[in-house]
Amino acid sequence: MTLPAPTSRRSVLKSIALLTGSLAAAPVVAACGGGGGDRASAKTLTVMNWDPPTGTPWNDAFEKFTAKTGIQIKIQYTPTMTNYWAKTRALLGSGDPPDLMRVDDDNIPNYGATGQLTDLATYLKRDKLDRSAYFPAVYDMGRQADGTVPAWSVGIQPRVIFYNRTMFEKAGVELPPTTWTSDGWTWDDFLDRARRLTKQGQWGAAIVQDTGYEVLHPVNNGGDGPFSADGKRFTLAGPEGLDAVQRVADLTCAAHVQPDWASLKQDQRSNQMFVAGQLAMVEATSTFTSYASQNVKNFDWDIAPIPAMKQQMTYGSQLTWCIPKRAANPDGAWELLRFLSEGEGAENFARTNYFVPGARKAAALLKPGDKPPAHVSLFVDAADKSVLPGKIKGAEGAKNIYRPVLDDVYNCKTKAADALPPLRTKVEQAMRGSS
């Protein structure tokens, strides 16, 4: 899940032109989707993104792409504080969409079902991309049940445990493992350490930050995440899902090692508590690395695997993009995607530890630097251990039904087993796109 579920926001669109930016990729051939255009005549790409056009590795990669290909990139910057989803739908239905659009990975089935996206399976076949050269969860992110590929992921931001190493050492608590192993690192081991590190003004752990755990922990508990793989059942209300939800809630409600939900819902609160030395462990995506590197001043920190339940997987936010059928330069857009996921652009992201590129060769460039984390290779392991959620066209509507009820579970007002099963029929109707 790349973004939180949309709330009511007003639509804003700012177009910011970038005159430089680009790098290497496969040569462009005749157009394979609507819109037409070739390298000789199409020297501009319009790219819609919610990340700022300056001050991030995206800008550096775009500049390298332009330098390599001569294709200028014009950024349509639409912050997520606006209704990015409504803007996406509106532009897909227009006669002049961007050439390349960043999309929330949760919404790919919905967008794909509109018939307004280029099926990238044509490009994958044409370029003979080898699935084994990519992390499976990344390569398969956009592929739908009918075999179409309406979107492509250039990389993944996997979830790991960030921990305050100095706090562990001062308390005499054994450190988490440095490799992806369950040896000494089960959920019970994690909970034991969290208890021993909780005291007045200091919390042992924080798990509930975003909605990714709804997939991650139920899957590790032997379930399917919120929805069954066939898209028919609300499996979060099944035994494995209910148990996993309650385990996370009980970090606050029973074990008292996690801050209360009202505090965690405050924007960036768990991040702020970690860098202030008030939180021993926090589950977060790899993007937290940048924030921690800039803001931690008085302690050493590192990363560890997700603790194991019945299995030890993780779940990552993915950097997914689509090419509208009406794009003016679809071939140039695909060239840029190749560049970002496996070319010099991918190397740019790997060398800055911004995210794990989809191609294994580029991901191998992630290396520890002068600052923590020392075990950066765990991000690559996490990319290989990442799972994919069920691809449900009605996921957004279904989540809008059950997520408000989860607040009562997190706030210790009710148990998951009492709150979620009564929603089963309504949620499953929403999953099918009915009410």
CSV table of C-alpha atoms in Angstrom, one decimal:
chain,number,residue,atom,x,y,z
A,1,MET,CA,0.0,0.0,0.0
A,2,THR,CA,1.7,3.0,-1.2
A,3,LEU,CA,-0.6,5.6,0.3
A,4,PRO,CA,-3.3,5.7,3.0
A,5,ALA,CA,-6.8,5.4,1.9
A,6,PRO,CA,-8.1,8.7,0.5
A,7,THR,CA,-10.0,11.1,2.7
A,8,SER,CA,-12.1,14.0,1.6
A,9,ARG,CA,-9.7,16.4,-0.1
A,10,ARG,CA,-10.0,19.1,-2.6
A,11,SER,CA,-8.4,18.7,-6.0
A,12,VAL,CA,-5.3,20.8,-6.8
A,13,LEU,CA,-2.9,20.4,-9.7
A,14,LYS,CA,0.3,22.2,-10.2
A,15,SER,CA,2.4,21.7,-13.3
A,16,ILE,CA,6.1,22.2,-12.8
A,17,ALA,CA,8.4,21.9,-15.8
A,18,LEU,CA,11.7,20.2,-15.4
A,19,LEU,CA,14.1,20.9,-18.2
A,20,THR,CA,16.6,18.2,-17.5
A,21,GLY,CA,16.5,14.6,-16.3
A,22,SER,CA,17.1,11.1,-17.5
A,23,LEU,CA,19.2,7.9,-18.0
A,24,ALA,CA,19.7,4.6,-19.8
A,25,ALA,CA,17.1,2.1,-20.9
A,26,ALA,CA,16.2,-0.2,-23.8
A,27,PRO,CA,15.9,1.6,-27.2
A,28,VAL,CA,12.4,2.7,-28.2
A,29,VAL,CA,10.6,1.0,-31.1
A,30,ALA,CA,7.2,1.4,-32.6
A,31,ALA,CA,4.4,2.3,-30.2
A,32,CYS,CA,2.8,-0.6,-28.4
A,33,GLY,CA,-0.2,1.3,-26.9
A,34,GLY,CA,-2.5,4.1,-27.8
A,35,GLY,CA,-1.2,7.6,-28.4
A,36,GLY,CA,1.5,6.8,-30.8
A,37,GLY,CA,4.8,8.8,-31.1
A,38,ASP,CA,8.4,7.6,-31.4
A,39,ARG,CA,11.8,8.7,-30.2
A,40,ALA,CA,12.4,10.8,-33.2
A,41,SER,CA,9.3,12.9,-32.8
A,42,ALA,CA,8.4,12.5,-29.1
A,43,LYS,CA,11.1,14.4,-27.1
A,44,THR,CA,8.9,15.2,-24.1
A,45,LEU,CA,7.3,13.1,-21.4
A,46,THR,CA,4.6,14.4,-19.0
A,47,VAL,CA,4.9,12.6,-15.7
A,48,MET,CA,2.3,12.9,-12.9
A,49,ASN,CA,3.7,12.2,-9.4
A,50,TRP,CA,2.8,13.0,-5.8
A,51,ASP,CA,6.4,13.3,-4.6
A,52,PRO,CA,7.9,16.8,-4.8
A,53,PRO,CA,9.7,17.4,-8.1
A,54,THR,CA,12.8,18.7,-6.3
A,55,GLY,CA,14.9,17.5,-3.4
A,56,THR,CA,14.4,13.7,-3.9
A,57,PRO,CA,16.2,11.0,-5.8
A,58,TRP,CA,13.3,11.1,-8.4
A,59,ASN,CA,14.6,14.4,-9.7
A,60,ASP,CA,18.1,13.2,-10.0
A,61,ALA,CA,17.0,10.1,-11.9
A,62,PHE,CA,14.8,12.2,-14.2
A,63,GLU,CA,17.8,14.5,-14.9
A,64,LYS,CA,20.0,11.5,-15.8
A,65,PHE,CA,17.3,10.1,-18.1
A,66,THR,CA,17.1,13.4,-20.0
A,67,ALA,CA,20.9,13.6,-20.2
A,68,LYS,CA,21.0,10.0,-21.6
A,69,THR,CA,18.0,10.2,-24.0
A,70,GLY,CA,17.4,13.8,-24.8
A,71,ILE,CA,13.8,13.4,-23.7
A,72,GLN,CA,12.6,16.3,-21.6
A,73,ILE,CA,10.4,15.5,-18.6
A,74,LYS,CA,7.6,17.8,-17.5
A,75,ILE,CA,6.3,17.0,-14.0
A,76,GLN,CA,2.7,17.4,-13.0
A,77,TYR,CA,3.0,17.6,-9.3
A,78,THR,CA,-0.1,16.7,-7.4
A,79,PRO,CA,0.4,16.4,-3.6
A,80,THR,CA,-1.4,13.6,-1.8
A,81,MET,CA,-3.1,16.3,0.4
A,82,THR,CA,-5.2,16.9,-2.7
A,83,ASN,CA,-7.5,14.2,-4.0
A,84,TYR,CA,-4.9,12.5,-6.1
A,85,TRP,CA,-7.3,9.6,-6.8
A,86,ALA,CA,-10.1,11.7,-8.2
A,87,LYS,CA,-7.5,13.6,-10.3
A,88,THR,CA,-6.2,10.3,-11.7
A,89,ARG,CA,-9.6,9.1,-12.7
A,90,ALA,CA,-10.4,12.4,-14.3
A,91,LEU,CA,-7.2,12.5,-16.3
A,92,LEU,CA,-7.6,8.9,-17.4
A,93,GLY,CA,-11.0,9.8,-18.8
A,94,SER,CA,-9.7,12.9,-20.6
A,95,GLY,CA,-8.4,13.2,-24.1
A,96,ASP,CA,-5.0,14.5,-23.0
A,97,PRO,CA,-3.7,12.4,-20.0
A,98,PRO,CA,0.0,12.5,-18.9
A,99,ASP,CA,2.3,10.0,-20.5
A,100,LEU,CA,3.1,8.3,-17.2
A,101,MET,CA,1.1,8.4,-14.0
A,102,ARG,CA,2.0,7.3,-10.5
A,103,VAL,CA,-0.8,5.2,-9.0
A,104,ASP,CA,-1.6,3.7,-5.6
A,105,ASP,CA,-0.9,0.0,-5.8
A,106,ASP,CA,-4.2,-0.7,-4.0
A,107,ASN,CA,-6.2,0.9,-6.9
A,108,ILE,CA,-4.5,-0.9,-9.8
A,109,PRO,CA,-7.4,-3.4,-10.2
A,110,ASN,CA,-9.9,-0.5,-10.3
A,111,TYR,CA,-7.9,1.5,-12.9
A,112,GLY,CA,-7.2,-1.6,-14.9
A,113,ALA,CA,-10.8,-2.5,-15.2
A,114,THR,CA,-11.6,0.8,-16.8
A,115,GLY,CA,-9.9,-0.2,-20.0
A,116,GLN,CA,-8.1,3.2,-20.0
A,117,LEU,CA,-4.6,1.9,-19.4
A,118,THR,CA,-2.0,0.4,-21.7
A,119,ASP,CA,-1.5,-3.3,-21.2
A,120,LEU,CA,2.2,-3.4,-20.4
A,121,ALA,CA,2.3,-7.2,-21.1
A,122,THR,CA,3.0,-6.2,-24.7
A,123,TYR,CA,6.2,-4.5,-23.6
A,124,LEU,CA,7.2,-7.3,-21.3
A,125,LYS,CA,6.9,-9.8,-24.1
A,126,ARG,CA,8.6,-7.5,-26.6
A,127,ASP,CA,11.6,-6.8,-24.4
A,128,LYS,CA,11.8,-10.4,-23.1
A,129,LEU,CA,12.0,-9.4,-19.5
A,130,ASP,CA,13.2,-12.2,-17.3
A,131,ARG,CA,11.1,-12.6,-14.2
A,132,SER,CA,13.9,-14.2,-12.3
A,133,ALA,CA,16.0,-11.0,-12.6
A,134,TYR,CA,13.4,-9.2,-10.5
A,135,PHE,CA,11.9,-9.7,-7.0
A,136,PRO,CA,8.7,-11.7,-7.6
A,137,ALA,CA,6.5,-9.3,-5.6
A,138,VAL,CA,7.7,-6.4,-7.7
A,139,TYR,CA,7.5,-8.1,-11.1
A,140,ASP,CA,4.0,-9.5,-10.4
A,141,MET,CA,2.6,-6.4,-8.8
A,142,GLY,CA,0.7,-5.1,-11.8
A,143,ARG,CA,-0.3,-8.5,-13.3
A,144,GLN,CA,-4.1,-9.1,-13.0
A,145,ALA,CA,-6.0,-12.4,-12.9
A,146,ASP,CA,-6.8,-12.1,-16.6
A,147,GLY,CA,-3.1,-11.8,-17.5
A,148,THR,CA,-3.1,-8.1,-18.3
A,149,VAL,CA,-0.5,-5.8,-16.8
A,150,PRO,CA,-2.0,-2.3,-16.4
A,151,ALA,CA,0.8,-1.0,-14.2
A,152,TRP,CA,4.5,-1.6,-13.5
A,153,SER,CA,6.4,-1.3,-10.2
A,154,VAL,CA,9.9,0.1,-10.4
A,155,GLY,CA,10.7,-0.9,-6.8
A,156,ILE,CA,9.5,-1.6,-3.3
A,157,GLN,CA,9.8,0.0,0.2
A,158,PRO,CA,9.6,-3.1,2.5
A,159,ARG,CA,8.6,-3.0,6.1
A,160,VAL,CA,11.2,-3.9,8.7
A,161,ILE,CA,11.7,-3.2,12.4
A,162,PHE,CA,13.8,-0.1,13.2
A,163,TYR,CA,15.2,-0.3,16.7
A,164,ASN,CA,17.2,1.9,19.1
A,165,ARG,CA,20.4,-0.1,19.6
A,166,THR,CA,21.7,2.1,22.3
A,167,MET,CA,18.5,1.6,24.4
A,168,PHE,CA,18.8,-2.2,24.0
A,169,GLU,CA,22.4,-2.2,25.1
A,170,LYS,CA,21.9,0.0,28.1
A,171,ALA,CA,19.0,-2.2,29.3
A,172,GLY,CA,21.0,-5.4,28.7
A,173,VAL,CA,18.4,-6.7,26.3
A,174,GLU,CA,19.7,-9.0,23.5
A,175,LEU,CA,19.7,-7.4,20.1
A,176,PRO,CA,17.4,-8.6,17.3
A,177,PRO,CA,18.9,-10.8,14.6
A,178,THR,CA,20.9,-9.2,11.7
A,179,THR,CA,19.7,-11.6,9.1
A,180,TRP,CA,16.2,-12.7,8.0
A,181,THR,CA,15.7,-15.5,10.5
A,182,SER,CA,13.1,-16.5,13.0
A,183,ASP,CA,15.7,-17.9,15.4
A,184,GLY,CA,15.1,-16.0,18.6
A,185,TRP,CA,12.8,-13.6,16.8
A,186,THR,CA,9.2,-14.9,17.0
A,187,TRP,CA,6.3,-12.7,17.9
A,188,ASP,CA,6.7,-13.8,21.5
A,189,ASP,CA,10.4,-12.9,21.4
A,190,PHE,CA,9.5,-9.5,20.0
A,191,LEU,CA,6.9,-9.0,22.7
A,192,ASP,CA,9.3,-10.0,25.5
A,193,ARG,CA,11.9,-7.5,24.4
A,194,ALA,CA,9.2,-4.8,24.1
A,195,ARG,CA,8.1,-5.5,27.7
A,196,ARG,CA,11.6,-5.3,29.0
A,197,LEU,CA,12.2,-2.0,27.3
A,198,THR,CA,9.0,-0.3,28.4
A,199,LYS,CA,9.2,2.0,31.4
A,200,GLN,CA,8.0,5.4,32.5
A,201,GLY,CA,8.3,7.8,29.5
A,202,GLN,CA,9.5,5.0,27.2
A,203,TRP,CA,7.6,2.5,25.1
A,204,GLY,CA,8.9,-0.9,23.8
A,205,ALA,CA,7.2,-0.9,20.4
A,206,ALA,CA,4.8,0.6,17.9
A,207,ILE,CA,3.3,-1.5,15.1
A,208,VAL,CA,0.0,0.2,14.2
A,209,GLN,CA,1.1,3.1,12.0
A,210,ASP,CA,-0.5,2.5,8.6
A,211,THR,CA,-2.7,-0.1,6.9
A,212,GLY,CA,0.1,-2.3,5.7
A,213,TYR,CA,-0.1,-4.5,8.8
A,214,GLU,CA,-3.6,-5.6,7.7
A,215,VAL,CA,-1.8,-7.6,5.0
A,216,LEU,CA,1.5,-8.4,6.8
A,217,HIS,CA,0.6,-9.9,10.1
A,218,PRO,CA,-2.5,-11.9,9.1
A,219,VAL,CA,-0.4,-13.4,6.3
A,220,ASN,CA,2.4,-14.2,8.7
A,221,ASN,CA,-0.3,-15.8,10.9
A,222,GLY,CA,-1.2,-18.2,8.1
A,223,GLY,CA,-4.0,-16.2,6.6
A,224,ASP,CA,-4.6,-14.3,3.4
A,225,GLY,CA,-4.5,-10.7,4.6
A,226,PRO,CA,-7.8,-8.7,4.5
A,227,PHE,CA,-9.2,-10.5,1.4
A,228,SER,CA,-8.9,-14.0,0.0
A,229,ALA,CA,-6.8,-14.5,-3.1
A,230,ASP,CA,-9.9,-15.2,-5.2
A,231,GLY,CA,-11.5,-11.9,-4.0
A,232,LYS,CA,-14.6,-13.6,-2.6
A,233,ARG,CA,-14.0,-13.7,1.2
A,234,PHE,CA,-13.3,-11.1,3.9
A,235,THR,CA,-10.5,-13.1,5.5
A,236,LEU,CA,-9.5,-10.5,8.0
A,237,ALA,CA,-12.6,-11.7,9.8
A,238,GLY,CA,-11.3,-15.3,9.7
A,239,PRO,CA,-9.4,-17.0,12.6
A,240,GLU,CA,-5.9,-16.0,11.4
A,241,GLY,CA,-6.9,-12.4,10.6
A,242,LEU,CA,-8.7,-11.9,13.9
A,243,ASP,CA,-5.9,-13.3,15.9
A,244,ALA,CA,-3.3,-11.1,14.2
A,245,VAL,CA,-5.4,-8.0,14.5
A,246,GLN,CA,-5.8,-8.7,18.2
A,247,ARG,CA,-2.1,-9.4,18.8
A,248,VAL,CA,-1.3,-6.0,17.4
A,249,ALA,CA,-4.0,-4.2,19.3
A,250,ASP,CA,-3.0,-6.0,22.5
A,251,LEU,CA,0.5,-4.4,22.4
A,252,THR,CA,-1.5,-1.4,23.7
A,253,CYS,CA,-4.5,-3.0,25.3
A,254,ALA,CA,-3.0,-5.9,27.2
A,255,ALA,CA,0.8,-5.7,27.2
A,256,HIS,CA,0.9,-1.9,27.5
A,257,VAL,CA,4.1,-1.7,25.5
A,258,GLN,CA,2.7,0.4,22.7
A,259,PRO,CA,1.4,4.0,22.9
A,260,ASP,CA,-2.4,4.4,22.7
A,261,TRP,CA,-4.0,4.6,19.3
A,262,ALA,CA,-5.0,8.2,19.6
A,263,SER,CA,-1.4,9.1,19.9
A,264,LEU,CA,-0.2,6.9,17.1
A,265,LYS,CA,-2.9,8.3,14.7
A,266,GLN,CA,-1.3,11.7,15.0
A,267,ASP,CA,0.8,12.4,11.9
A,268,GLN,CA,4.4,11.2,12.2
A,269,ARG,CA,3.9,10.7,15.9
A,270,SER,CA,5.6,7.2,16.1
A,271,ASN,CA,8.5,8.5,14.0
A,272,GLN,CA,8.9,11.5,16.2
A,273,MET,CA,8.9,9.3,19.3
A,274,PHE,CA,11.5,7.0,17.9
A,275,VAL,CA,14.0,9.8,17.0
A,276,ALA,CA,13.4,11.4,20.4
A,277,GLY,CA,14.5,8.2,22.1
A,278,GLN,CA,11.0,7.4,23.5
A,279,LEU,CA,10.4,4.3,21.4
A,280,ALA,CA,12.6,1.2,21.3
A,281,MET,CA,11.2,-0.4,18.2
A,282,VAL,CA,9.0,0.8,15.4
A,283,GLU,CA,7.7,-1.1,12.3
A,284,ALA,CA,8.1,1.1,9.2
A,285,THR,CA,8.9,1.0,5.6
A,286,SER,CA,12.5,1.5,4.3
A,287,THR,CA,11.7,5.2,3.6
A,288,PHE,CA,11.9,5.8,7.4
A,289,THR,CA,15.7,5.5,6.9
A,290,SER,CA,16.0,9.0,5.5
A,291,TYR,CA,13.9,10.5,8.4
A,292,ALA,CA,15.9,8.7,11.1
A,293,SER,CA,19.2,9.5,9.5
A,294,GLN,CA,18.4,13.2,9.5
A,295,ASN,CA,16.8,13.4,12.9
A,296,VAL,CA,18.4,10.9,15.3
A,297,LYS,CA,21.1,12.7,17.2
A,298,ASN,CA,21.9,10.9,20.5
A,299,PHE,CA,21.8,7.2,19.9
A,300,ASP,CA,22.7,4.4,17.5
A,301,TRP,CA,20.0,2.5,15.6
A,302,ASP,CA,19.7,-0.3,13.2
A,303,ILE,CA,17.1,-2.5,11.5
A,304,ALA,CA,15.8,-6.1,12.1
A,305,PRO,CA,13.4,-8.5,10.3
A,306,ILE,CA,9.7,-8.6,10.9
A,307,PRO,CA,9.1,-11.0,13.8
A,308,ALA,CA,7.8,-14.4,12.8
A,309,MET,CA,4.4,-15.9,13.6
A,310,LYS,CA,3.6,-19.0,11.6
A,311,GLN,CA,5.9,-17.6,8.9
A,312,GLN,CA,8.2,-14.6,8.5
A,313,MET,CA,7.2,-12.5,5.5
A,314,THR,CA,6.9,-8.8,5.0
A,315,TYR,CA,4.9,-6.4,2.9
A,316,GLY,CA,6.1,-3.4,1.1
A,317,SER,CA,4.8,-0.2,-0.4
A,318,GLN,CA,5.4,-0.3,-4.1
A,319,LEU,CA,6.3,2.4,-6.6
A,320,THR,CA,3.7,1.7,-9.2
A,321,TRP,CA,3.1,3.6,-12.5
A,322,CYS,CA,0.7,3.3,-15.4
A,323,ILE,CA,0.7,4.5,-19.0
A,324,PRO,CA,-2.7,5.7,-20.2
A,325,LYS,CA,-4.0,4.4,-23.5
A,326,ARG,CA,-4.3,7.9,-24.8
A,327,ALA,CA,-0.7,8.9,-23.8
A,328,ALA,CA,1.1,10.8,-26.5
A,329,ASN,CA,4.4,9.1,-25.9
A,330,PRO,CA,3.8,5.5,-24.5
A,331,ASP,CA,7.1,4.2,-25.7
A,332,GLY,CA,9.1,7.0,-24.1
A,333,ALA,CA,7.1,6.3,-20.9
A,334,TRP,CA,8.0,2.6,-20.9
A,335,GLU,CA,11.6,3.5,-21.6
A,336,LEU,CA,11.6,5.7,-18.5
A,337,LEU,CA,10.1,2.9,-16.4
A,338,ARG,CA,12.8,0.5,-17.5
A,339,PHE,CA,15.4,3.1,-16.6
A,340,LEU,CA,13.9,3.6,-13.1
A,341,SER,CA,13.6,-0.1,-12.3
A,342,GLU,CA,16.8,-1.5,-13.7
A,343,GLY,CA,18.9,1.1,-15.4
A,344,GLU,CA,21.0,4.0,-14.1
A,345,GLY,CA,17.9,5.4,-12.5
A,346,ALA,CA,17.5,2.3,-10.4
A,347,GLU,CA,21.1,2.5,-9.4
A,348,ASN,CA,20.4,6.1,-8.2
A,349,PHE,CA,17.7,4.9,-5.9
A,350,ALA,CA,19.8,2.0,-4.6
A,351,ARG,CA,22.9,4.1,-3.9
A,352,THR,CA,20.8,6.5,-1.8
A,353,ASN,CA,18.8,3.6,-0.1
A,354,TYR,CA,15.6,5.4,-1.2
A,355,PHE,CA,13.9,2.2,-2.1
A,356,VAL,CA,14.8,-1.3,-3.3
A,357,PRO,CA,14.8,-1.3,-7.1
A,358,GLY,CA,12.7,-4.1,-8.7
A,359,ALA,CA,15.7,-5.6,-10.5
A,360,ARG,CA,18.0,-7.7,-8.3
A,361,LYS,CA,21.2,-6.4,-10.0
A,362,ALA,CA,20.4,-2.8,-9.1
A,363,ALA,CA,19.2,-3.7,-5.6
A,364,ALA,CA,22.6,-5.3,-4.9
A,365,LEU,CA,24.0,-1.8,-4.9
A,366,LEU,CA,22.3,-1.0,-1.6
A,367,LYS,CA,25.3,-0.7,0.8
A,368,PRO,CA,25.7,0.6,4.4
A,369,GLY,CA,27.2,4.1,4.7
A,370,ASP,CA,28.7,6.2,7.4
A,371,LYS,CA,25.3,6.4,9.1
A,372,PRO,CA,22.9,3.7,10.3
A,373,PRO,CA,21.5,1.3,9.5
A,374,ALA,CA,24.5,-1.0,9.5
A,375,HIS,CA,22.5,-4.0,8.0
A,376,VAL,CA,21.1,-2.4,4.9
A,377,SER,CA,21.2,-5.8,3.2
A,378,LEU,CA,18.1,-6.7,5.2
A,379,PHE,CA,16.1,-4.4,2.9
A,380,VAL,CA,17.1,-6.6,0.0
A,381,ASP,CA,16.1,-9.7,2.0
A,382,ALA,CA,12.8,-8.1,2.9
A,383,ALA,CA,12.1,-7.4,-0.8
A,384,ASP,CA,12.6,-11.1,-1.5
A,385,LYS,CA,10.3,-12.0,1.4
A,386,SER,CA,7.5,-9.6,0.4
A,387,VAL,CA,4.0,-10.8,-0.2
A,388,LEU,CA,1.4,-9.4,-2.6
A,389,PRO,CA,-2.1,-8.6,-1.4
A,390,GLY,CA,-5.2,-10.0,-3.1
A,391,LYS,CA,-6.1,-7.9,-6.1
A,392,ILE,CA,-9.7,-6.8,-5.4
A,393,LYS,CA,-11.5,-4.3,-7.6
A,394,GLY,CA,-13.8,-3.4,-4.7
A,395,ALA,CA,-11.0,-3.1,-2.1
A,396,GLU,CA,-11.4,0.6,-1.6
A,397,GLY,CA,-15.1,0.3,-0.7
A,398,ALA,CA,-14.5,-2.7,1.4
A,399,LYS,CA,-11.8,-0.9,3.5
A,400,ASN,CA,-14.1,2.1,4.0
A,401,ILE,CA,-16.5,-0.3,5.8
A,402,TYR,CA,-14.2,-2.2,8.1
A,403,ARG,CA,-11.4,0.3,8.9
A,404,PRO,CA,-13.6,2.6,11.1
A,405,VAL,CA,-14.6,-0.4,13.1
A,406,LEU,CA,-10.9,-1.3,13.6
A,407,ASP,CA,-10.5,2.0,15.5
A,408,ASP,CA,-12.6,0.6,18.3
A,409,VAL,CA,-10.3,-2.5,18.4
A,410,TYR,CA,-7.2,-0.4,18.5
A,411,ASN,CA,-8.7,1.9,21.2
A,412,CYS,CA,-9.4,-1.2,23.4
A,413,LYS,CA,-13.2,-0.6,23.3
A,414,THR,CA,-13.9,-4.0,21.7
A,415,LYS,CA,-12.3,-7.2,20.6
A,416,ALA,CA,-11.5,-8.0,16.9
A,417,ALA,CA,-13.6,-11.2,17.2
A,418,ASP,CA,-16.6,-9.2,18.2
A,419,ALA,CA,-16.1,-6.3,15.8
A,420,LEU,CA,-15.2,-7.8,12.4
A,421,PRO,CA,-17.3,-10.9,11.8
A,422,PRO,CA,-20.6,-9.0,11.8
A,423,LEU,CA,-19.3,-6.9,8.9
A,424,ARG,CA,-18.5,-10.0,6.7
A,425,THR,CA,-21.6,-9.8,4.4
A,426,LYS,CA,-21.4,-6.1,3.8
A,427,VAL,CA,-17.7,-6.1,3.2
A,428,GLU,CA,-17.9,-9.1,0.8
A,429,GLN,CA,-20.7,-7.3,-1.1
A,430,ALA,CA,-18.4,-4.3,-1.4
A,431,MET,CA,-15.6,-6.5,-2.6
A,432,ARG,CA,-17.8,-7.6,-5.5
A,433,GLY,CA,-18.7,-4.0,-6.3
A,434,SER,CA,-22.2,-4.3,-5.0
A,435,SER,CA,-23.9,-2.8,-1.9
